[in-house]
PDB file of C-alpha atoms and ligand atoms in Angstrom:
ATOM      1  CA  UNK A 719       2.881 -43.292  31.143  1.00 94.00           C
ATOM      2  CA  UNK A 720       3.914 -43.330  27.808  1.00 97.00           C
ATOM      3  CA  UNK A 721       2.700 -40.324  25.199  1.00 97.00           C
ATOM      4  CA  UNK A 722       3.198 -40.769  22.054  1.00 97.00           C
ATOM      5  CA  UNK A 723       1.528 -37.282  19.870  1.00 97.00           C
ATOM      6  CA  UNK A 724       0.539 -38.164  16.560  1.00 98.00           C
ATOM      7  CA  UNK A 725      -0.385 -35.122  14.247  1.00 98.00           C
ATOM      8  CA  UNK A 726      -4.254 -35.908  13.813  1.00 98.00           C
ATOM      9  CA  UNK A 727      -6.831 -38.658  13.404  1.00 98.00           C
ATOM     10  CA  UNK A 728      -5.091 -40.813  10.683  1.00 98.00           C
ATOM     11  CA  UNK A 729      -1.795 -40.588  12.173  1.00 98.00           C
ATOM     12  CA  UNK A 730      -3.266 -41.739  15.616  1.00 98.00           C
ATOM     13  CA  UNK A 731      -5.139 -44.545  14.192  1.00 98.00           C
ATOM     14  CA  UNK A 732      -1.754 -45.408  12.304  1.00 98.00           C
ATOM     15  CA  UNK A 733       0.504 -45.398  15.120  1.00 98.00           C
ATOM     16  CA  UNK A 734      -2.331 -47.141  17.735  1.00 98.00           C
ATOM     17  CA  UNK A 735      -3.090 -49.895  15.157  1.00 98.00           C
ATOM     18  CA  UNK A 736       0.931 -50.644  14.825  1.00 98.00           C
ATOM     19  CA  UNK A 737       0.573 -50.825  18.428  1.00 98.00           C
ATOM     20  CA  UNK A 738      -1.925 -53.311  18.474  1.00 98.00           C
ATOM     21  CA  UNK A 739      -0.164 -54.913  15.353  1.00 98.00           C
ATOM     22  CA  UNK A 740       2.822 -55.461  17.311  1.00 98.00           C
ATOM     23  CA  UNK A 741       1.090 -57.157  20.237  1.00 98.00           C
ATOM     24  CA  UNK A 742      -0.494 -59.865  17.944  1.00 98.00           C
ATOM     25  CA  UNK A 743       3.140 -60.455  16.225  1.00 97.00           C
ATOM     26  CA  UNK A 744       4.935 -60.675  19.623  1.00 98.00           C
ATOM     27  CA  UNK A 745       2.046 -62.737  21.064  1.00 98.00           C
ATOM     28  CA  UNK A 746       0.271 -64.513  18.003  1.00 98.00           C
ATOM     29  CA  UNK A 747      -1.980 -65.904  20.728  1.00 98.00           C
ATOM     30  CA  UNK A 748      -2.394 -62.445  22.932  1.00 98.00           C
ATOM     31  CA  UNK A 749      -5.611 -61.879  24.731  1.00 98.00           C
ATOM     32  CA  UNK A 750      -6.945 -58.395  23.124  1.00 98.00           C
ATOM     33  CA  UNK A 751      -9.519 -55.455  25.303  1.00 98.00           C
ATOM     34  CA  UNK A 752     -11.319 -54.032  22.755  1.00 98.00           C
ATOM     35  CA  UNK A 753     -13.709 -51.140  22.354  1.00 98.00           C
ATOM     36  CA  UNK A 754     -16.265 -49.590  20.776  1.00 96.00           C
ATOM     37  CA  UNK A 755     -17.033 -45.877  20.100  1.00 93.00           C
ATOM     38  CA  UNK A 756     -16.097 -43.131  16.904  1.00 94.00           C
ATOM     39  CA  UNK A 757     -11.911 -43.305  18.087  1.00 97.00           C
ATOM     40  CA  UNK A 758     -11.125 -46.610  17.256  1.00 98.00           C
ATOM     41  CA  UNK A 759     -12.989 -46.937  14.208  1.00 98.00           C
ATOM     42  CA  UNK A 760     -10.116 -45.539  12.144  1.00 98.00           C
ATOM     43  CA  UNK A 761      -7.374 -47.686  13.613  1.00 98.00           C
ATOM     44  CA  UNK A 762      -9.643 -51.241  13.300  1.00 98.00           C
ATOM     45  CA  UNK A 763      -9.675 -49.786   9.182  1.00 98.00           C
ATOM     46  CA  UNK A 764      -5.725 -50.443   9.342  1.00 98.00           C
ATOM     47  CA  UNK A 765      -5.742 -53.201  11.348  1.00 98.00           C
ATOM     48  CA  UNK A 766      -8.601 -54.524   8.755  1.00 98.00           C
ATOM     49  CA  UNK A 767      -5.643 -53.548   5.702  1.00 98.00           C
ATOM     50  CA  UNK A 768      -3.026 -54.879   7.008  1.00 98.00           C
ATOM     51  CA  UNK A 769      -4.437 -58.292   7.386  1.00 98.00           C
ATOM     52  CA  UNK A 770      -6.229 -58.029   3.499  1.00 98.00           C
ATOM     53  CA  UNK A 771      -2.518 -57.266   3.496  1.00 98.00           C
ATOM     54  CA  UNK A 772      -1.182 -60.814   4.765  1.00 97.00           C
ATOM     55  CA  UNK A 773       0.864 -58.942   6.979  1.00 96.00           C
ATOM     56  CA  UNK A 774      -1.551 -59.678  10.213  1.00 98.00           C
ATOM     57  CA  UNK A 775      -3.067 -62.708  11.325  1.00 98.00           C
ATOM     58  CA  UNK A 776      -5.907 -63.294  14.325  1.00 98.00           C
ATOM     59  CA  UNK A 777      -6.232 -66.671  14.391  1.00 98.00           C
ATOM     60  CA  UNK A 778      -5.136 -67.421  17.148  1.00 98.00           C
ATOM     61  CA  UNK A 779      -5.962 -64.320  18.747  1.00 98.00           C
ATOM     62  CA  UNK A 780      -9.062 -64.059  21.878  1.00 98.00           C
ATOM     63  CA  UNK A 781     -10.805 -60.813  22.528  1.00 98.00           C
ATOM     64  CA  UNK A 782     -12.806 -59.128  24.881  1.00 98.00           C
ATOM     65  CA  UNK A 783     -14.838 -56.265  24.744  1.00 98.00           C
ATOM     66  CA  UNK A 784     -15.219 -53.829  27.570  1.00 98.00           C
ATOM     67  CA  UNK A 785     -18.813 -53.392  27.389  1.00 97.00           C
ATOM     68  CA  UNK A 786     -22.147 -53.809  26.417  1.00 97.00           C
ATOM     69  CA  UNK A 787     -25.672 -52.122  26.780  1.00 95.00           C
ATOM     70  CA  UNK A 788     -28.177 -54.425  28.791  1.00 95.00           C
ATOM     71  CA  UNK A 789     -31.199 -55.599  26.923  1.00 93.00           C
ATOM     72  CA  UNK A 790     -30.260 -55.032  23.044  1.00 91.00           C
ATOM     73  CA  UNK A 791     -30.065 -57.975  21.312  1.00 90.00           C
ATOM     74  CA  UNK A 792     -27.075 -58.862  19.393  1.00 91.00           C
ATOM     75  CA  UNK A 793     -28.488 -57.443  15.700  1.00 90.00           C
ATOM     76  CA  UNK A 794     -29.705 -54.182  17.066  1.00 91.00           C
ATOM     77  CA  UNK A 795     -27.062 -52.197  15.063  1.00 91.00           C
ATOM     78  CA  UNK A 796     -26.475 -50.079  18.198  1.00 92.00           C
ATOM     79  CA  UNK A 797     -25.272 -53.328  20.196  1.00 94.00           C
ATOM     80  CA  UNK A 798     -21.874 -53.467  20.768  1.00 96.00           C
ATOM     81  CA  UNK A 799     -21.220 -56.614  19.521  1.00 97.00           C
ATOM     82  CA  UNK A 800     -22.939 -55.200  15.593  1.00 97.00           C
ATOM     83  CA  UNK A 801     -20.211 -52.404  16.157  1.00 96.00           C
ATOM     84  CA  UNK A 802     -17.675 -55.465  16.861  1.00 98.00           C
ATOM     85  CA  UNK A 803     -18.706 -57.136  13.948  1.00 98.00           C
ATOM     86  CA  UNK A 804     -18.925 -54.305  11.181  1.00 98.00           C
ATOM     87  CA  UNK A 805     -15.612 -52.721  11.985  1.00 98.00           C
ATOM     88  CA  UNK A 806     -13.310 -55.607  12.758  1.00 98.00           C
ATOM     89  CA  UNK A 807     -14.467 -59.232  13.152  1.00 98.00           C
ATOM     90  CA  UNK A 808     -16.373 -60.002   9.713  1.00 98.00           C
ATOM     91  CA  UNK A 809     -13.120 -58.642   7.871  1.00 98.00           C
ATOM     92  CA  UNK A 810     -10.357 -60.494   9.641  1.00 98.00           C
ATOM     93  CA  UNK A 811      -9.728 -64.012  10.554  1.00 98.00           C
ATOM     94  CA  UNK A 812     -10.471 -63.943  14.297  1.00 98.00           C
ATOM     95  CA  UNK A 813     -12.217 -67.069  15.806  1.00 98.00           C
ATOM     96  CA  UNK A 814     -15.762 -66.291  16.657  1.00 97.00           C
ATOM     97  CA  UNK A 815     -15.627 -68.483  19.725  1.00 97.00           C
ATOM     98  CA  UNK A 816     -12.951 -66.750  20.692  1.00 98.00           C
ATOM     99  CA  UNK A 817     -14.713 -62.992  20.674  1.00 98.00           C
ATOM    100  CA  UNK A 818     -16.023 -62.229  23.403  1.00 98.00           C
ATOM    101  CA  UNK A 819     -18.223 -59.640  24.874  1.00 98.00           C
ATOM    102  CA  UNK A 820     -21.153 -58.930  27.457  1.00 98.00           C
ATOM    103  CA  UNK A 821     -24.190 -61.020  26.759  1.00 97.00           C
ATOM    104  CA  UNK A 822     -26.335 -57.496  26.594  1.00 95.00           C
ATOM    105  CA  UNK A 823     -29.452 -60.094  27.054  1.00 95.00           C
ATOM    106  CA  UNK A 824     -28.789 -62.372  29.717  1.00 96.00           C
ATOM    107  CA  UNK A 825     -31.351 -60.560  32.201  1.00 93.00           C
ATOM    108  CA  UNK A 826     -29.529 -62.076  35.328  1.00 96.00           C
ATOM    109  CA  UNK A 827     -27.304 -59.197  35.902  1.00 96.00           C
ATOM    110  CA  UNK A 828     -25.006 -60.411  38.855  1.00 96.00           C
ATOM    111  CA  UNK A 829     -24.605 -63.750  37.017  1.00 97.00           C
ATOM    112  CA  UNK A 830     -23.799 -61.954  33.884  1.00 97.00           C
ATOM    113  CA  UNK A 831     -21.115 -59.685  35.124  1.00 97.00           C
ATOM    114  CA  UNK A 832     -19.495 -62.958  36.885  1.00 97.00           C
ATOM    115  CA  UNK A 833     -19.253 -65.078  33.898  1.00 98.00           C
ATOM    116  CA  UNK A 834     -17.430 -62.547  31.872  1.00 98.00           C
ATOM    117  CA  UNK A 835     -15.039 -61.749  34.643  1.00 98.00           C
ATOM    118  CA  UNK A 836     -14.632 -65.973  34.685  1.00 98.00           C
ATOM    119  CA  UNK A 837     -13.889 -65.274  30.792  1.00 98.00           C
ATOM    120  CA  UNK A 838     -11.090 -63.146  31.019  1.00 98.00           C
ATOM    121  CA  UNK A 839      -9.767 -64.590  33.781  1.00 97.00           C
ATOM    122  CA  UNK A 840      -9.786 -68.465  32.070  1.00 97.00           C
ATOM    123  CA  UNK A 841      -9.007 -66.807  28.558  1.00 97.00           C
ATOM    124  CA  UNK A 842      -5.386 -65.954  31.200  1.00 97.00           C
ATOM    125  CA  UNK A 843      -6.014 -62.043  31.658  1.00 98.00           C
ATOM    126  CA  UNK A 844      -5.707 -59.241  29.505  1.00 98.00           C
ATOM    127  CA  UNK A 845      -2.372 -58.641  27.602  1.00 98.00           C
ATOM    128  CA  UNK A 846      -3.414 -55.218  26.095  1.00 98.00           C
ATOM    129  CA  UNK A 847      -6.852 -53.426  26.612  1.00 98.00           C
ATOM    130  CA  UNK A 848      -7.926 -50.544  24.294  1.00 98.00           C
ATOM    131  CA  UNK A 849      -9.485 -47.544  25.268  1.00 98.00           C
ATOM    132  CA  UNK A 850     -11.502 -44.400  24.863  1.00 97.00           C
ATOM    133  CA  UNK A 851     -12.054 -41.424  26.656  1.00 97.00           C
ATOM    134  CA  UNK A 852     -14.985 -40.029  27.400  1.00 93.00           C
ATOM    135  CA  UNK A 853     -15.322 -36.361  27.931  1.00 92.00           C
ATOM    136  CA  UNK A 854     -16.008 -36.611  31.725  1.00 92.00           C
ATOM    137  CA  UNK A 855     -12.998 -38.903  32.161  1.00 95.00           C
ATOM    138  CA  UNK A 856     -14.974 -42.394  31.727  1.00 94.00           C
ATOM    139  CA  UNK A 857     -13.003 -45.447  30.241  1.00 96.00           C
ATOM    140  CA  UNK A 858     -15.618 -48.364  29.404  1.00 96.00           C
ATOM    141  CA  UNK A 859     -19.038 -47.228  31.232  1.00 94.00           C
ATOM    142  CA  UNK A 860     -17.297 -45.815  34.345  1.00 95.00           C
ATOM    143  CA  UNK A 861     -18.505 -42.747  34.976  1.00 92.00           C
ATOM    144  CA  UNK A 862     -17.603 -40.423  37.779  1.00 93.00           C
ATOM    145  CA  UNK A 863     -18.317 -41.580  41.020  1.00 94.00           C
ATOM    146  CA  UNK A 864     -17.377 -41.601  44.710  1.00 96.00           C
ATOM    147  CA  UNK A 865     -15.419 -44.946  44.788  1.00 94.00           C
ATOM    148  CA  UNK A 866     -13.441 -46.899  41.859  1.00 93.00           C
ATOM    149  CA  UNK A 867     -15.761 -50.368  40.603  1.00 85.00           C
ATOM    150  CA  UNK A 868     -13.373 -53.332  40.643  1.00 90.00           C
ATOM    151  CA  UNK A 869     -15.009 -55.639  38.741  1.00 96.00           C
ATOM    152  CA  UNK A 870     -17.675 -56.169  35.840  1.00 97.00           C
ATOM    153  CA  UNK A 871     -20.617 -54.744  36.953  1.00 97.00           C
ATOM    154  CA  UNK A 872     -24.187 -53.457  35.558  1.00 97.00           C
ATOM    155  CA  UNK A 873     -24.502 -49.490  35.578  1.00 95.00           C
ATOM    156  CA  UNK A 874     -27.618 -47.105  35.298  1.00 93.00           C
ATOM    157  CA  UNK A 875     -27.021 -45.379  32.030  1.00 88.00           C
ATOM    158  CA  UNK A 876     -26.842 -41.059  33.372  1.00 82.00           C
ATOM    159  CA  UNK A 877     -30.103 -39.279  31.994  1.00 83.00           C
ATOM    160  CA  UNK A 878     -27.781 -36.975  29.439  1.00 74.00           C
ATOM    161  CA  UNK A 879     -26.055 -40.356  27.632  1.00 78.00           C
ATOM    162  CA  UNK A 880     -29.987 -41.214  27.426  1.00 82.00           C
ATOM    163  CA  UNK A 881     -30.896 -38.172  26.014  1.00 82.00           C
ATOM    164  CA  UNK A 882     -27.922 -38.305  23.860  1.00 75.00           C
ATOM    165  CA  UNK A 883     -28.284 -42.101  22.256  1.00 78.00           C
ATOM    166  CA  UNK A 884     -32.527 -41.334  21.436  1.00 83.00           C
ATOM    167  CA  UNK A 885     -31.799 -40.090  17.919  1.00 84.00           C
ATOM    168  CA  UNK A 886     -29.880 -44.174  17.363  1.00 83.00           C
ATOM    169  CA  UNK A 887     -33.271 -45.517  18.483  1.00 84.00           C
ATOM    170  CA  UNK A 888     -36.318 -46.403  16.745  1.00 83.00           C
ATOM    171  CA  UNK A 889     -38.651 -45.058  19.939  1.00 77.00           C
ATOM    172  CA  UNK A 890     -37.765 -43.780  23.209  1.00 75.00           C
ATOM    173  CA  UNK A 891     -38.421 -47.216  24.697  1.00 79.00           C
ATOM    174  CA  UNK A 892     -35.665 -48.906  22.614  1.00 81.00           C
ATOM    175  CA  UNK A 893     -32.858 -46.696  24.412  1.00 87.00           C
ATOM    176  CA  UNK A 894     -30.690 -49.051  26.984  1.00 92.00           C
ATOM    177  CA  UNK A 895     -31.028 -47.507  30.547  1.00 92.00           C
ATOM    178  CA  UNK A 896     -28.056 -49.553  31.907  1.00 95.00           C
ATOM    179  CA  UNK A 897     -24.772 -51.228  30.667  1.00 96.00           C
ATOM    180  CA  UNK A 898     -22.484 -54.025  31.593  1.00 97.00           C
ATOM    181  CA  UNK A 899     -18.692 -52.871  32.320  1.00 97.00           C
ATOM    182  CA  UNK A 900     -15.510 -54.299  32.893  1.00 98.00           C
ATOM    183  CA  UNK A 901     -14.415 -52.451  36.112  1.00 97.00           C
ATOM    184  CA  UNK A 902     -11.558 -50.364  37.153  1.00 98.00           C
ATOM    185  CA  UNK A 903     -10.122 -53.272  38.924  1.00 97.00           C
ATOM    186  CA  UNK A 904     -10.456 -55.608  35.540  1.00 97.00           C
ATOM    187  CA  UNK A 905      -8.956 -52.880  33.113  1.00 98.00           C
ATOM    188  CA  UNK A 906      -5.791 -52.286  35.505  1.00 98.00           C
ATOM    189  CA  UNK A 907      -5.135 -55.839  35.724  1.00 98.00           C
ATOM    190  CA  UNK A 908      -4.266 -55.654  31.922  1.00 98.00           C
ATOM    191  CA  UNK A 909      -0.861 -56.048  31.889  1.00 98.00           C
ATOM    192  CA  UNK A 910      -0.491 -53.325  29.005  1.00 98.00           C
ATOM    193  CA  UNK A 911      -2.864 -50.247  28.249  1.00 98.00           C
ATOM    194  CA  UNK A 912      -3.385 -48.295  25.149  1.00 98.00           C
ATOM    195  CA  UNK A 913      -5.572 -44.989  25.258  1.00 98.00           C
ATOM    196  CA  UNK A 914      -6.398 -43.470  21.816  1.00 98.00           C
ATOM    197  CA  UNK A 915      -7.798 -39.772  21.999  1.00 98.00           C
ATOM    198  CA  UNK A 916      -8.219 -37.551  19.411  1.00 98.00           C
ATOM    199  CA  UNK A 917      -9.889 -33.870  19.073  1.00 98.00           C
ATOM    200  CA  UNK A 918      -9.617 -30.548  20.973  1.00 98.00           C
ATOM    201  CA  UNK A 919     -12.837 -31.477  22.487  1.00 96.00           C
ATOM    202  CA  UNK A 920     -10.795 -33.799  24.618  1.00 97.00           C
ATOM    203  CA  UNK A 921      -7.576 -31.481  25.538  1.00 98.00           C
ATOM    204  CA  UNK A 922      -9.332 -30.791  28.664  1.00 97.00           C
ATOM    205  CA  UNK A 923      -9.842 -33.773  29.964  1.00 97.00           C
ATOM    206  CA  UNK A 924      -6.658 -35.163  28.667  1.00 98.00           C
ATOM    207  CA  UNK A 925      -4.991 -32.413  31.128  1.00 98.00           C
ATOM    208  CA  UNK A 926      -7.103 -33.602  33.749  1.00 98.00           C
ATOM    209  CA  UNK A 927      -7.145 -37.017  33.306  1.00 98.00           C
ATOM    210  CA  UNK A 928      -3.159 -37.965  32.695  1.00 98.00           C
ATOM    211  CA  UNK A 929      -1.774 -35.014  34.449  1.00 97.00           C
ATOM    212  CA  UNK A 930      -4.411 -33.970  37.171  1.00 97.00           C
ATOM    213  CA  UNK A 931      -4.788 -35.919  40.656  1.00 98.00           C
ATOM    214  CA  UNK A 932      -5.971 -39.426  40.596  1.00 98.00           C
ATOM    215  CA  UNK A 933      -9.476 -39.548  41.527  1.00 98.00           C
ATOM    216  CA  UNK A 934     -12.613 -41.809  41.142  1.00 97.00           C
ATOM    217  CA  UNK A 935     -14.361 -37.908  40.108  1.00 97.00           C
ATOM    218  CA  UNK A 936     -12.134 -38.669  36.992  1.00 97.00           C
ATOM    219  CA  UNK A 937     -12.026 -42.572  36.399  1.00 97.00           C
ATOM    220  CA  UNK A 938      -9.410 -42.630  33.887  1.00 98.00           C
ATOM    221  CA  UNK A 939      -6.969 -40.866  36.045  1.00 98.00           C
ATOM    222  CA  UNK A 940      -6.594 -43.761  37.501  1.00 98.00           C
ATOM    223  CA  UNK A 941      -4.398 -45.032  34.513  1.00 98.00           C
ATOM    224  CA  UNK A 942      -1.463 -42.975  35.767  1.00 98.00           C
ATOM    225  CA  UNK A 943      -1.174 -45.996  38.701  1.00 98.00           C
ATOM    226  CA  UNK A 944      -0.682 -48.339  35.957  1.00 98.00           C
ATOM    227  CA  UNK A 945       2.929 -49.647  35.187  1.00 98.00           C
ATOM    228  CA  UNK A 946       2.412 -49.591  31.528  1.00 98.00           C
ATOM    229  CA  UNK A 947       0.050 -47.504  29.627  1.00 98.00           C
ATOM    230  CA  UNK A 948       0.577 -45.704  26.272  1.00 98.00           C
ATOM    231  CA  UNK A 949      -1.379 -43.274  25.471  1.00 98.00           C
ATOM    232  CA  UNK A 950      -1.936 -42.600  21.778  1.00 98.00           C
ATOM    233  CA  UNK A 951      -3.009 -38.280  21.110  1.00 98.00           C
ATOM    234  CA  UNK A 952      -3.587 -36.222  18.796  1.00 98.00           C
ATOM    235  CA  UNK A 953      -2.022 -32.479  19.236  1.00 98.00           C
ATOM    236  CA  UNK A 954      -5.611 -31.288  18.853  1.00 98.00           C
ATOM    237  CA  UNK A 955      -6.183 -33.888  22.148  1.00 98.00           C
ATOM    238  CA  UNK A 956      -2.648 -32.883  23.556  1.00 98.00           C
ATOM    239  CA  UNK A 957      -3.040 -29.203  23.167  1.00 97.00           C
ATOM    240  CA  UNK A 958      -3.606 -28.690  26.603  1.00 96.00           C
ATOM    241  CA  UNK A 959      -0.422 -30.762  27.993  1.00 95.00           C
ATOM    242  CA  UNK A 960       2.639 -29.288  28.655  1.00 86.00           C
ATOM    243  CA  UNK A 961       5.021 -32.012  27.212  1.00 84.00           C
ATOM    244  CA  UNK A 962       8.520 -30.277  26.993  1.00 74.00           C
TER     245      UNK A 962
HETATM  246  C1  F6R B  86     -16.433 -47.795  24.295  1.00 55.53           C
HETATM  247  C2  F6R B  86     -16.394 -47.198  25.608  1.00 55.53           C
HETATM  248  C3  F6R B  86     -16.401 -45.722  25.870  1.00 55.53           C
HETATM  249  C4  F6R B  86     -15.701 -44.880  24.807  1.00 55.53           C
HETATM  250  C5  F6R B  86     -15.739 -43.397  25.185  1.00 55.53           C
HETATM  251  C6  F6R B  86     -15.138 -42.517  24.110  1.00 55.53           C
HETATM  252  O1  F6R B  86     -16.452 -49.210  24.351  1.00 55.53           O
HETATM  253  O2  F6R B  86     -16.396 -47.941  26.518  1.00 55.53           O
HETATM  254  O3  F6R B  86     -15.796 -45.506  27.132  1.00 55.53           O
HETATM  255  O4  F6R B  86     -14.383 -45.291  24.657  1.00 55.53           O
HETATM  256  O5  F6R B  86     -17.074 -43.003  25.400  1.00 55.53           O
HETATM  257  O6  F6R B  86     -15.950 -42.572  22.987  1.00 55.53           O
HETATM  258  P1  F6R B  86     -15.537 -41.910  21.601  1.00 55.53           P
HETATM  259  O7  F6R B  86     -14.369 -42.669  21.080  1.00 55.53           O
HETATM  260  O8  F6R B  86     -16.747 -42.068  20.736  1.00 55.53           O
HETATM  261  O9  F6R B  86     -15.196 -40.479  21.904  1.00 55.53           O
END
């Protein structure tokens, strides 16, 4: 595991977004994980830039998202793919065809998660996922739990991320209850990783989660089995770590 400690939230979302800038020059075709939630926002703003810029093109890039809440259509602004599409894809050139995330509205869950695991698989795997961390040690929706989940699968939603999402919601009865994920299994078979955290509300599980034992209890602590992950910190995030 790579650790690269950036000073605070603008120098993460620099240095993860020249990450991400380099893959796409490298690769000009590269298949990109992407993800939602408030840590990326900042480094899809430079990515955004730099290709206002001229100095970043996705036209030939594909993307997939790592989730998706079941049952919210696509212009519910607290979809996934309206995230998607006000911080990145309406302000660069990537291919709408080739964005792709969970269809939050096909009902048939099992069918569902199989077609987007087809999708990555035919779009020729992963060549660098993005990710989050959740304060319980989640990456995409996998929460703690007694086993890993290989695959894309549908998850119950916990009662506190319910509770938590009501105030985004018109009425109670508009909140998701359950979520379509990429798996364990489907992030590690990225062939790189990039984790952006930032905030001293996440030093703790940083520790635990990069330098604790690898356990399903603390699904991103799997990442330390992973030949190549980078993982992108603040030294509010890091403050925690011993690094010397
Ligand atoms: C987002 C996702 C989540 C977030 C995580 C951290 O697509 O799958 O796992 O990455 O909840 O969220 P923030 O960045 O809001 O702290």
């Amino acid at each position: 595991m790579k650790i690269v400690k950036a000073k605070d939230y603008e120098d993460m979302s620099l240095k993860a977004a020249k990450v991400i800038s380099a893959q796409v020059i490298m690769k000009p075709n590269c298949v990109l994980g992407l993800a939602t939630g408030s840590t990326p926002i900042g480094l899809y703003k430079n990515l955004v830039q730099w290709y206002n810029e001229g100095n970043l093109d996705f036209g030939d890039v594909t993307t997939v998202n790592l989730d998706e809440y079941r049952g919210l259509p696509k212009e519910n602004d607290q979809s996934y793919y309206y995230f998607m599409h006000t911080n990145l894809f309406d302000y660069v050139n990537v291919n709408p065809e080739r964005t792709n995330l969970p269809d939050g509205t096909n009902p048939d869950a099992e069918q569902e998660c199989a077609r987007y695991e087809a999708v990555i698989q035919e779009a020729g795997g992963i060549d660098l996922q993005l990710l989050g961390l959740g304060h319980n040690g989640h990456i995409g929706f996998n929460e703690p739990a007694d086993a890993f989940d290989k695959e894309t699968h549908c998850v119950d939603l916990t009662e506190r991320t319910i509770e938590a999402n009501k105030r985004f919601f018109a009425s109670a009865d508009e909140v998701p209850k359950q979520a379509y994920t990429m798996g364990i299994g489907t992030i590690m078979k990225a062939k790189k990783i990039l984790v952006v955290v930032s905030g001293a509300d996440k030093a703790d599980i940083v520790k635990e989660a990069f330098f604790g034992p690898v356990t399903p209890q603390v699904p991103a602590s799997v990442l330390q089995l992973h030949p190549d992950v980078t993982i992108v910190a603040d030294e509010a995030a890091l403050s925690k770590c011993d690094l010397s």
